[in-house]
Amino acid sequence: MKKVKLSLIIILSIICTQLQAQAPTRDRQKEEKIEKQLEAIDPSLVQIFKEATVAMDKQNYKLADSLYSIVYSKAPNFDPVLRRHGSLQSSLGNTKEGIDLCKKAVEINRSAYNLTSLAEGYLISKDTTKLYEAQQLFKEATKLPNGEDVDILAGYVQISLQVNDITTAKEVVEKLKAKYPNEMLTHYYSSIMLAYGEQWREAKKEILKAQEKGLPQEEVDRILNLGINNEILKMNAVIYFGVIVAVWAFGLLLLFLVGKFFSNVTLKAIENNQLETSSVKPGGWLRSGYKTLINVGGFYYYISLPIILVLVIGLTVGIIYLFLLAGTIPIKLVAILVIGAVVTIYNMIRSLLLKVDYTDPGRELKRDEAPNLYNLTDEVAQIMGTRPIEEIRITPLNDLAVYEKGTRREKMNDRGKRILILGTAVLKDFKKGDFKAVLAHEYGHFTHRDTAGGEVAFRVQNDITKYFIALHNAQQNTIWNVAFHFLRLYNFIFQRISCGATRLQEVLADRVAAETFGTPSFVNGLTHVIKRQIEFGKYANVEIEEAVELKRPINNLYELKGNHSATIEEELHKLINSVTTEDDTHPSPADRFRYIDGIKTANILEDDSLVKDLFQDWSGLTDEMTKTIEARIDRN
């Protein structure tokens, strides 16, 4: 930056020298005084001298040269003609002759004008060895009568800049501002000093003021385009981007605070039994508000990515620039930074374009494999006045959930295919009465249209996960990677929002189950599901480890028994009574039971028969699922 500033200053000062030469301003009183001196020597030369000066001011140098030569030949000791003729010779390229004439003028009269004419001759000659001498001549001139004329002070600023004497240049500019605040040259050199101080906007203002005082438009454009406009553009870009980043960061904070507000209001409404539970608009404004908030949050993730991209590039370039200023470039570190930035940006784009194919869980349970189970799901749907489940996907673990397949329009119009995911492990000893209550909870998600939406949350979470995994695999999950920290922060905020929405959905679905089949049945059913997760995990792990160790086939995992009853009950109690946090997608079981306590229903039909009896070949199914799990085990 310093080199840029000095180059700009030198170029500007050279331009200003040209401007001074192009548009000299004559003080008539001083001219008359000079003419009277000449008149005392030879009155016939006065008119010739005046015409020569007019010709020189009009840049008719040849005519001026011939006229000044006449005056000089008849009045060789008249120092004004010596300095003007000398300046003219320098302008014509005859620098040696010009300097000799100016030196002679100085020998005759060491006046401010003669000294500065000689100094300007040295400048025009481009003899860098004479620059310091030229500055000293200007310095001496400023201490003499007429030494603080605007042209002399401006020339003193110029030569000081060319010898890189910034301190003197600043002092002289202050004199110009004090004595000649409205002169074009004052504004011009003020802009140069402001540019040196990197006060680019103020420098531009001074240039425009100089234009008002007569600086030609083409020179204004030329000067501004030398670097001032570019620097202002850079400053504006940084400021505007800083404002954008500040607004963006405030948006992130606002998302978090609004999500927090919704969570608190939802909890309060649930605790005070003020939650809207009508089938027309379950959850009231809270549910629709959560939907809007999730959509806004999803959109915000994608508009954040360009900002993160610019930040990654900006920080990388900024760090490299700091190394340049420090005068050393650690090649290895710079390479790491550049490669890290490229990998980060590449993976950002790739995470948006990479499509992940998802398969349905488990396998389809044909209706002829469990016709009575399908009849039971139809029965529950009929009681609840909704469409029945069209497909059951059987899995080997403890799954129990629902989802819809179809186009977005089909889902929004409640024409999507309704699918129940049913884990084989959860069905052991599951009573039909309790199962119906849990199934009613799942149907509640259908009737509330929870399964019709969620694409935004799913897509955002999916893209965040893909990007995070890509950065992790590329070893870019580092403390200095701004994209990695953004993912962590945004995932935290978005998870808080989406978890709050799903907790509300679960509470509303729980109420549907309790209202349809009674609170006791739902409590028993959910307790069974939780217990089987613990139980199956313990028994299955013991059996698998033993089978691997003994190199034998795995026994049927769904008929296992053991001596873990006390431990299972202890873990069950702990899970049921756990404290709900803002990172939970479901309220704790104890809270869920408490929220539906006291709900009454007329459909309480106790049925202690088991769900597994609804299958045509339960034993064959459990053998199949055991083999499915066994196939996933690495015995090596």
XYZ file of C-alpha atoms in Angstrom:
636
model
C 0.000 0.000 0.000
C 2.864 2.404 0.837
C 4.425 1.918 -2.610
C 1.050 2.545 -4.226
C 0.620 5.773 -2.249
C 4.077 7.108 -3.138
C 3.648 6.256 -6.818
C 0.275 7.976 -6.833
C 1.712 11.063 -5.127
C 4.596 11.378 -7.590
C 2.308 10.973 -10.597
C -0.140 13.525 -9.217
C 2.609 16.030 -8.479
C 3.976 15.673 -12.023
C 0.507 16.295 -13.381
C 0.275 19.380 -11.211
C 3.599 20.678 -12.617
C 2.056 20.418 -16.063
C -1.048 22.235 -14.904
C 1.014 25.064 -13.423
C 2.845 25.393 -16.728
C -0.375 25.310 -18.732
C -2.280 27.905 -16.796
C 0.020 30.495 -15.151
C -1.642 33.397 -13.402
C 0.028 36.827 -13.696
C -0.249 39.408 -10.947
C -0.739 42.650 -12.862
C 0.785 44.814 -10.152
C 3.929 42.710 -10.066
C 4.090 42.736 -13.851
C 3.876 46.523 -13.895
C 6.707 46.724 -11.389
C 8.883 44.494 -13.618
C 7.948 46.543 -16.690
C 8.992 49.776 -14.945
C 12.390 48.235 -14.170
C 12.800 47.382 -17.837
C 11.570 50.819 -18.893
C 14.357 52.352 -16.850
C 16.846 50.289 -18.850
C 15.292 50.610 -22.341
C 11.666 51.773 -22.823
C 11.566 50.270 -26.311
C 11.855 46.775 -24.852
C 8.767 46.935 -22.618
C 6.231 46.125 -25.337
C 8.407 43.328 -26.707
C 8.751 41.866 -23.203
C 4.980 42.040 -22.654
C 4.260 40.312 -25.983
C 6.821 37.619 -25.205
C 5.153 36.937 -21.844
C 1.697 36.715 -23.464
C 3.058 34.287 -26.084
C 4.689 32.119 -23.408
C 1.468 32.034 -21.359
C -0.370 30.899 -24.515
C 2.313 28.206 -24.994
C 3.482 29.797 -28.244
C 7.027 29.015 -27.208
C 8.808 29.743 -30.494
C 7.412 33.261 -30.702
C 8.104 33.854 -27.031
C 11.674 32.577 -27.492
C 12.414 35.000 -30.342
C 10.917 37.964 -28.461
C 12.708 37.183 -25.187
C 15.962 36.781 -27.167
C 15.603 40.379 -28.409
C 15.060 41.689 -24.885
C 17.941 39.572 -23.525
C 20.361 40.779 -26.205
C 19.701 44.435 -25.335
C 19.282 44.001 -21.549
C 21.516 41.036 -20.568
C 21.454 41.902 -16.848
C 17.655 42.256 -16.571
C 17.039 39.209 -14.330
C 13.273 38.798 -15.027
C 13.990 38.184 -18.706
C 16.830 35.831 -17.794
C 14.609 33.614 -15.628
C 11.676 33.676 -18.049
C 13.870 33.003 -21.042
C 15.594 30.255 -19.045
C 12.273 28.662 -18.094
C 11.191 28.871 -21.724
C 14.381 27.169 -22.930
C 13.823 24.350 -20.443
C 10.262 23.936 -21.701
C 11.607 23.719 -25.282
C 13.967 20.945 -24.237
C 17.086 23.082 -24.069
C 17.536 22.352 -20.381
C 21.251 23.195 -20.167
C 20.746 26.615 -21.744
C 17.698 27.176 -19.621
C 19.490 26.310 -16.374
C 22.462 28.503 -17.311
C 20.140 31.478 -17.865
C 18.376 30.858 -14.550
C 21.725 30.570 -12.740
C 22.783 33.911 -14.202
C 19.529 35.450 -12.989
C 20.214 34.114 -9.481
C 23.741 35.552 -9.578
C 22.322 38.965 -10.449
C 19.430 38.853 -7.968
C 18.871 36.047 -5.465
C 15.115 36.672 -5.428
C 12.386 34.167 -4.656
C 11.290 34.081 -8.323
C 14.819 33.548 -9.653
C 15.552 30.789 -7.125
C 12.350 28.904 -7.930
C 12.901 29.266 -11.702
C 16.302 27.605 -11.289
C 14.741 24.877 -9.106
C 12.066 24.249 -11.737
C 14.796 23.998 -14.358
C 16.410 21.235 -12.343
C 13.032 19.471 -12.136
C 12.463 19.687 -15.883
C 15.955 18.357 -16.574
C 15.021 15.122 -14.762
C 18.449 15.086 -13.143
C 17.655 13.235 -9.904
C 20.962 14.351 -8.394
C 19.654 17.920 -8.438
C 16.351 17.228 -6.686
C 17.653 17.914 -3.182
C 19.322 21.125 -4.387
C 16.045 22.142 -6.017
C 14.228 21.613 -2.722
C 16.772 23.790 -0.904
C 16.272 26.540 -3.475
C 12.515 26.448 -2.823
C 13.144 26.459 0.911
C 15.345 29.545 0.606
C 12.815 31.212 -1.677
C 9.979 30.854 0.830
C 11.965 32.946 3.325
C 12.357 35.865 0.881
C 9.870 38.550 -0.185
C 7.125 37.087 -2.395
C 8.338 33.638 -1.267
C 4.903 32.635 -0.091
C 3.188 33.160 -3.420
C 0.804 30.283 -4.170
C 2.896 29.015 -7.111
C 6.095 28.994 -5.067
C 4.478 27.142 -2.141
C 2.899 24.667 -4.561
C 6.276 24.064 -6.188
C 7.837 23.559 -2.767
C 5.209 20.907 -1.968
C 5.872 19.195 -5.277
C 9.641 18.949 -4.927
C 9.287 17.817 -1.281
C 7.036 14.979 -2.419
C 9.490 13.977 -5.131
C 12.314 13.676 -2.605
C 9.906 11.852 -0.269
C 10.065 14.596 2.364
C 6.460 14.088 3.457
C 6.850 16.084 6.659
C 7.871 19.249 4.792
C 5.162 18.684 2.190
C 2.517 18.514 4.937
C 3.812 21.713 6.554
C 3.755 23.630 3.285
C 0.280 22.372 2.402
C -0.917 23.706 5.747
C 0.531 27.118 4.734
C -1.325 26.903 1.430
C -4.564 26.125 3.254
C -4.023 29.012 5.653
C -3.022 31.659 3.057
C -4.861 30.443 -0.064
C -7.823 28.303 1.078
C -9.767 28.792 -2.160
C -7.013 28.262 -4.707
C -7.110 25.327 -7.094
C -3.544 24.318 -6.237
C -4.362 24.305 -2.514
C -7.187 21.833 -3.029
C -5.043 19.849 -5.419
C -2.126 19.354 -3.058
C -4.454 18.855 -0.110
C -5.912 15.903 -2.003
C -2.403 14.486 -2.501
C -1.619 14.631 1.209
C -4.991 13.146 2.072
C -4.301 10.326 -0.397
C -0.979 9.743 1.335
C -2.869 9.410 4.627
C -5.252 6.950 2.910
C -8.131 9.357 3.432
C -9.438 8.529 -0.008
C -12.918 10.020 0.278
C -11.586 13.344 1.550
C -8.948 13.281 -1.205
C -11.688 12.918 -3.808
C -13.621 15.816 -2.287
C -10.555 18.049 -2.577
C -10.021 17.036 -6.211
C -13.625 17.921 -6.985
C -13.146 21.300 -5.243
C -10.074 21.825 -7.419
C -12.298 21.124 -10.417
C -14.659 23.862 -9.270
C -11.656 26.203 -9.209
C -10.648 25.415 -12.772
C -9.089 21.956 -12.870
C -10.098 20.473 -16.279
C -12.535 17.555 -16.300
C -10.129 15.270 -18.164
C -7.496 15.871 -15.499
C -10.023 15.179 -12.743
C -10.945 11.863 -14.356
C -7.297 11.008 -14.949
C -6.360 11.715 -11.332
C -9.286 9.843 -9.820
C -8.588 6.865 -12.054
C -4.965 6.705 -10.914
C -6.084 4.976 -7.739
C -8.362 7.168 -5.649
C -11.563 5.776 -7.128
C -10.262 2.211 -6.827
C -9.366 2.710 -3.181
C -12.771 4.237 -2.447
C -14.386 1.311 -4.245
C -12.398 -1.114 -2.081
C -13.367 0.773 1.070
C -17.014 0.799 0.053
C -16.894 -2.908 -0.724
C -15.422 -3.649 2.704
C -17.943 -1.387 4.446
C -20.923 -2.742 2.517
C -19.820 -6.315 3.076
C -19.253 -5.526 6.744
C -22.803 -4.189 6.958
C -24.087 -7.291 5.172
C -22.179 -9.548 7.577
C -23.491 -7.561 10.566
C -27.079 -7.798 9.313
C -26.567 -11.486 8.547
C -25.150 -12.136 12.030
C -28.080 -10.240 13.539
C -30.391 -12.459 11.478
C -28.758 -15.547 12.988
C -29.216 -14.113 16.466
C -32.824 -13.235 15.648
C -33.490 -16.778 14.423
C -32.124 -18.146 17.692
C -34.126 -15.705 19.830
C -37.383 -16.289 17.937
C -36.839 -20.055 18.225
C -36.254 -19.604 21.950
C -39.426 -17.538 22.219
C -41.489 -20.186 20.423
C -40.042 -22.901 22.653
C -40.917 -21.003 25.827
C -44.409 -20.062 24.656
C -45.085 -23.656 23.543
C -43.961 -25.073 26.875
C -46.078 -22.558 28.748
C -49.126 -23.367 26.620
C -48.631 -27.103 27.203
C -48.092 -26.727 30.930
C -51.188 -24.525 31.296
C -53.284 -26.750 29.030
C -53.817 -23.845 26.631
C -52.652 -25.635 23.497
C -55.077 -25.611 20.585
C -55.991 -29.272 19.950
C -58.794 -29.060 17.392
C -58.456 -31.325 14.395
C -58.956 -28.314 12.114
C -55.975 -26.375 13.394
C -53.992 -28.433 15.900
C -51.407 -26.358 17.722
C -52.970 -23.106 16.529
C -50.655 -20.283 15.597
C -47.689 -21.978 17.278
C -47.644 -24.825 14.799
C -48.043 -22.569 11.752
C -45.471 -20.197 13.247
C -42.978 -23.026 13.682
C -43.545 -24.049 10.061
C -42.820 -20.503 8.869
C -39.782 -20.249 11.132
C -38.324 -23.507 9.793
C -38.874 -22.359 6.200
C -37.186 -19.029 6.959
C -34.365 -20.844 8.739
C -33.860 -23.152 5.768
C -33.819 -20.253 3.321
C -31.390 -18.418 5.600
C -28.909 -21.285 5.426
C -28.692 -21.056 1.665
C -28.341 -17.257 1.537
C -25.627 -17.595 4.207
C -23.419 -19.740 1.987
C -22.339 -16.925 -0.397
C -21.417 -14.814 2.643
C -19.349 -17.666 4.071
C -17.714 -18.156 0.679
C -16.637 -14.484 0.552
C -15.461 -14.669 4.181
C -13.336 -17.723 3.426
C -11.728 -15.996 0.436
C -11.393 -12.669 2.260
C -9.764 -14.146 5.348
C -7.336 -16.171 3.248
C -6.345 -13.168 1.137
C -6.193 -10.982 4.256
C -3.815 -13.315 6.075
C -1.551 -13.567 3.021
C -1.603 -9.769 2.741
C -0.513 -9.458 6.384
C 2.420 -11.733 5.620
C 3.356 -9.446 2.710
C 3.233 -6.403 4.979
C 5.397 -8.214 7.511
C 7.944 -8.780 4.740
C 7.936 -12.574 4.959
C 5.851 -15.260 3.300
C 5.772 -18.689 4.991
C 5.280 -20.764 1.850
C 4.019 -23.895 3.615
C 1.455 -22.024 5.708
C 0.238 -20.007 2.726
C -0.125 -23.219 0.714
C -2.154 -24.783 3.532
C -4.409 -21.713 3.696
C -4.987 -21.598 -0.065
C -5.609 -25.342 -0.352
C -7.930 -25.203 2.661
C -9.923 -22.343 1.122
C -10.215 -24.122 -2.236
C -11.286 -27.398 -0.604
C -13.807 -25.572 1.605
C -15.394 -23.761 -1.343
C -15.381 -26.885 -3.524
C -17.107 -28.950 -0.849
C -19.618 -26.177 -0.219
C -20.714 -26.271 -3.849
C -20.531 -30.050 -3.991
C -22.761 -30.417 -0.915
C -25.490 -28.526 -2.761
C -25.161 -30.452 -6.009
C -24.498 -33.957 -4.707
C -27.683 -35.986 -4.666
C -27.980 -38.753 -2.103
C -30.225 -41.661 -2.990
C -32.369 -42.827 -0.107
C -33.967 -46.239 0.126
C -36.990 -47.170 2.151
C -36.131 -48.810 5.487
C -36.496 -52.558 5.861
C -38.687 -54.460 3.439
C -42.334 -54.336 2.582
C -44.532 -56.554 4.735
C -47.024 -58.064 2.332
C -50.648 -58.003 3.389
C -50.890 -61.782 3.113
C -48.003 -62.092 5.624
C -50.022 -60.308 8.305
C -53.592 -59.660 7.118
C -54.844 -59.226 10.664
C -52.179 -56.596 11.352
C -53.309 -54.638 8.298
C -56.909 -55.041 9.468
C -55.920 -53.630 12.859
C -54.319 -50.546 11.246
C -57.476 -50.127 9.127
C -59.606 -50.371 12.267
C -57.633 -47.658 14.051
C -57.846 -45.424 10.974
C -61.611 -45.912 10.829
C -62.004 -44.998 14.508
C -59.968 -41.854 13.922
C -61.784 -40.969 10.699
C -58.730 -40.881 8.479
C -57.157 -42.772 5.589
C -55.533 -46.084 6.559
C -51.882 -47.032 6.218
C -51.220 -48.458 2.760
C -47.879 -50.139 3.360
C -45.952 -51.565 6.304
C -42.146 -51.706 6.192
C -40.771 -54.333 8.567
C -37.280 -53.776 10.032
C -35.126 -55.871 12.384
C -34.762 -53.273 15.170
C -37.054 -51.148 17.371
C -38.428 -48.758 14.763
C -41.948 -47.397 15.056
C -42.705 -44.397 12.845
C -44.671 -43.221 9.827
C -43.915 -41.287 6.662
C -45.490 -40.463 3.308
C -44.283 -41.001 -0.243
C -45.360 -39.050 -3.264
C -44.937 -35.703 -4.951
C -45.113 -32.515 -2.952
C -48.551 -31.787 -4.390
C -49.801 -35.266 -3.481
C -48.574 -34.858 0.080
C -50.041 -31.385 0.505
C -53.397 -32.624 -0.812
C -53.303 -35.654 1.526
C -52.955 -38.101 -1.351
C -49.468 -39.382 -0.516
C -48.893 -43.057 0.183
C -49.030 -43.670 3.951
C -46.326 -45.998 5.248
C -45.756 -47.470 8.702
C -42.234 -48.491 9.760
C -42.504 -51.359 12.212
C -39.517 -52.858 13.984
C -39.653 -56.576 14.719
C -37.876 -56.097 18.034
C -40.516 -53.757 19.427
C -43.355 -56.223 18.779
C -42.364 -58.860 21.328
C -44.982 -58.963 24.136
C -46.657 -55.852 22.727
C -50.343 -55.942 23.713
C -52.810 -55.040 20.999
C -54.663 -52.507 23.160
C -51.469 -50.615 23.928
C -50.254 -50.974 20.337
C -53.452 -49.364 19.074
C -52.822 -46.335 21.286
C -49.284 -45.969 19.972
C -50.558 -46.486 16.421
C -53.133 -43.740 17.066
C -50.225 -41.455 17.961
C -48.659 -42.187 14.558
C -51.977 -41.607 12.820
C -52.065 -38.285 14.651
C -49.006 -37.239 12.630
C -50.900 -38.095 9.453
C -54.064 -36.208 10.439
C -52.049 -33.174 11.565
C -50.161 -33.300 8.239
C -46.791 -33.546 9.983
C -45.665 -36.034 7.349
C -46.750 -33.785 4.473
C -44.125 -31.120 5.190
C -40.660 -31.245 6.572
C -38.874 -31.178 3.211
C -37.154 -27.898 4.056
C -35.860 -29.111 7.414
C -34.825 -32.436 5.909
C -33.001 -30.853 2.978
C -31.173 -28.294 5.113
C -30.120 -30.906 7.651
C -29.038 -33.185 4.838
C -26.938 -30.466 3.143
C -25.370 -29.442 6.461
C -24.475 -33.064 7.147
C -22.971 -33.569 3.689
C -20.905 -30.401 3.997
C -19.747 -31.262 7.514
C -18.699 -34.791 6.504
C -16.862 -33.432 3.458
C -14.905 -30.934 5.580
C -14.140 -33.623 8.146
C -12.896 -36.048 5.508
C -10.740 -33.297 3.982
C -9.370 -32.473 7.469
C -10.735 -28.947 7.218
C -12.694 -29.098 10.476
C -10.091 -26.818 12.008
C -10.179 -23.894 14.400
C -9.321 -21.395 11.629
C -11.944 -22.606 9.132
C -14.819 -20.122 9.275
C -17.086 -22.419 7.219
C -16.671 -25.226 9.763
C -17.609 -22.923 12.643
C -20.574 -21.606 10.672
C -21.849 -25.160 10.209
C -21.537 -25.814 13.937
C -23.350 -22.607 14.817
C -26.076 -22.945 12.217
C -26.664 -26.590 13.017
C -27.089 -25.610 16.673
C -29.636 -22.880 15.850
C -31.547 -24.898 13.263
C -31.639 -27.962 15.488
C -33.095 -25.872 18.301
C -35.832 -24.580 16.010
C -36.666 -27.915 14.369
C -36.517 -29.797 17.679
C -38.960 -27.324 19.192
C -41.330 -27.922 16.276
C -41.106 -31.708 16.533
C -41.675 -31.598 20.314
C -44.898 -29.706 19.638
C -45.918 -32.279 17.022
C -45.259 -35.137 19.438
C -47.329 -33.539 22.210
C -50.255 -32.991 19.830
C -50.029 -36.579 18.547
C -49.903 -37.858 22.159
C -53.167 -36.060 22.895
C -54.791 -37.695 19.870
C -53.707 -41.127 21.119
C -54.934 -40.450 24.670
C -58.254 -39.051 23.461
C -58.791 -42.021 21.138
C -57.724 -45.014 23.239
C -57.141 -43.597 26.707
C -54.142 -42.297 28.608
C -53.345 -45.651 30.327
C -53.080 -47.508 27.026
C -50.762 -44.912 25.523
C -48.616 -44.759 28.660
C -48.305 -48.549 28.648
C -47.593 -48.643 24.930
C -44.866 -45.975 25.008
C -43.327 -47.561 28.107
C -43.215 -50.893 26.271
C -41.470 -49.312 23.272
C -38.804 -47.725 25.483
C -38.294 -50.897 27.492
C -37.891 -53.024 24.377
C -35.216 -50.640 23.074
C -33.214 -51.248 26.235
C -34.025 -54.930 26.484
C -33.346 -55.848 22.874
C -30.098 -53.894 22.855
C -28.770 -55.702 25.937
C -29.807 -59.232 24.984
C -28.839 -58.864 21.323
C -25.381 -57.441 22.099
C -24.606 -60.284 24.520
C -25.758 -62.902 22.014
C -23.858 -61.365 19.082
C -20.606 -60.996 21.041
C -20.828 -64.587 22.240
C -21.627 -65.902 18.758
C -18.690 -64.022 17.239
C -16.358 -65.215 19.963
C -17.460 -68.858 19.646
C -17.768 -68.628 15.861
C -21.268 -70.005 15.863
C -24.499 -68.826 14.213
C -26.583 -66.246 16.060
C -29.638 -67.579 17.849
C -33.033 -66.001 17.245
C -32.572 -62.490 18.682
C -36.281 -62.012 19.358
C -36.704 -64.903 21.770
C -33.738 -64.190 24.020
C -33.972 -64.054 27.793
C -31.472 -63.175 30.471
C -30.803 -61.985 33.984
C -30.823 -58.259 33.302
C -34.257 -57.432 34.687
C -32.979 -55.206 37.503
C -30.614 -53.311 35.213
C -33.282 -52.916 32.554
C -35.792 -51.548 35.061
C -33.211 -49.126 36.387
C -32.388 -47.815 32.911
C -36.083 -47.653 32.044
C -36.801 -45.559 35.125
C -33.895 -43.258 34.269
C -35.014 -42.774 30.666
C -38.666 -42.177 31.527
C -37.794 -39.586 34.159
C -35.072 -37.827 32.206
C -35.210 -34.036 31.881
C -36.354 -32.588 28.569
C -33.761 -30.326 26.924
C -34.015 -27.970 23.974
C -31.981 -30.420 21.908
C -34.543 -33.223 22.308
C -36.876 -34.021 19.417
C -39.364 -35.524 21.908
C -40.279 -34.409 25.409
C -39.154 -36.837 28.079
C -41.625 -39.724 28.627
C -42.476 -38.425 32.110
C -43.368 -35.021 30.637
C -45.404 -36.639 27.877
C -47.341 -38.695 30.415
C -47.923 -35.601 32.515
C -49.212 -33.553 29.579
C -51.960 -36.122 28.797
C -52.861 -36.921 32.397
C -56.585 -36.460 32.954
C -57.630 -36.792 29.301
C -60.743 -38.957 29.123
C -62.028 -41.177 26.316
C -64.933 -43.472 25.615
C -62.887 -45.907 23.476
C -61.011 -47.726 26.225
C -61.048 -51.356 25.117
C -58.547 -53.498 26.960
C -57.024 -56.159 24.771
C -54.178 -58.193 26.265
C -53.644 -60.363 23.186
C -50.285 -59.887 21.489
C -49.469 -58.109 18.230
C -47.100 -60.885 17.154
C -50.097 -63.197 16.902
C -51.339 -61.080 14.011
C -48.532 -62.475 11.802
C -49.011 -65.600 9.745
C -45.493 -66.855 10.512
C -43.973 -64.944 13.424
C -41.232 -67.515 13.927
C -40.208 -67.376 10.273
C -40.169 -63.560 10.364
C -37.931 -63.435 13.440
C -35.546 -65.960 11.890
C -35.390 -63.798 8.755
C -34.691 -60.623 10.736
C -32.014 -62.418 12.796
C -30.271 -63.414 9.573
C -30.573 -59.835 8.319
C -28.719 -58.581 11.386
C -26.187 -61.411 11.158
C -25.396 -60.446 7.589
C -24.374 -56.984 8.770
C -21.882 -58.282 11.340
C -18.206 -58.195 10.504
C -16.755 -61.398 11.980
C -13.197 -60.598 10.910
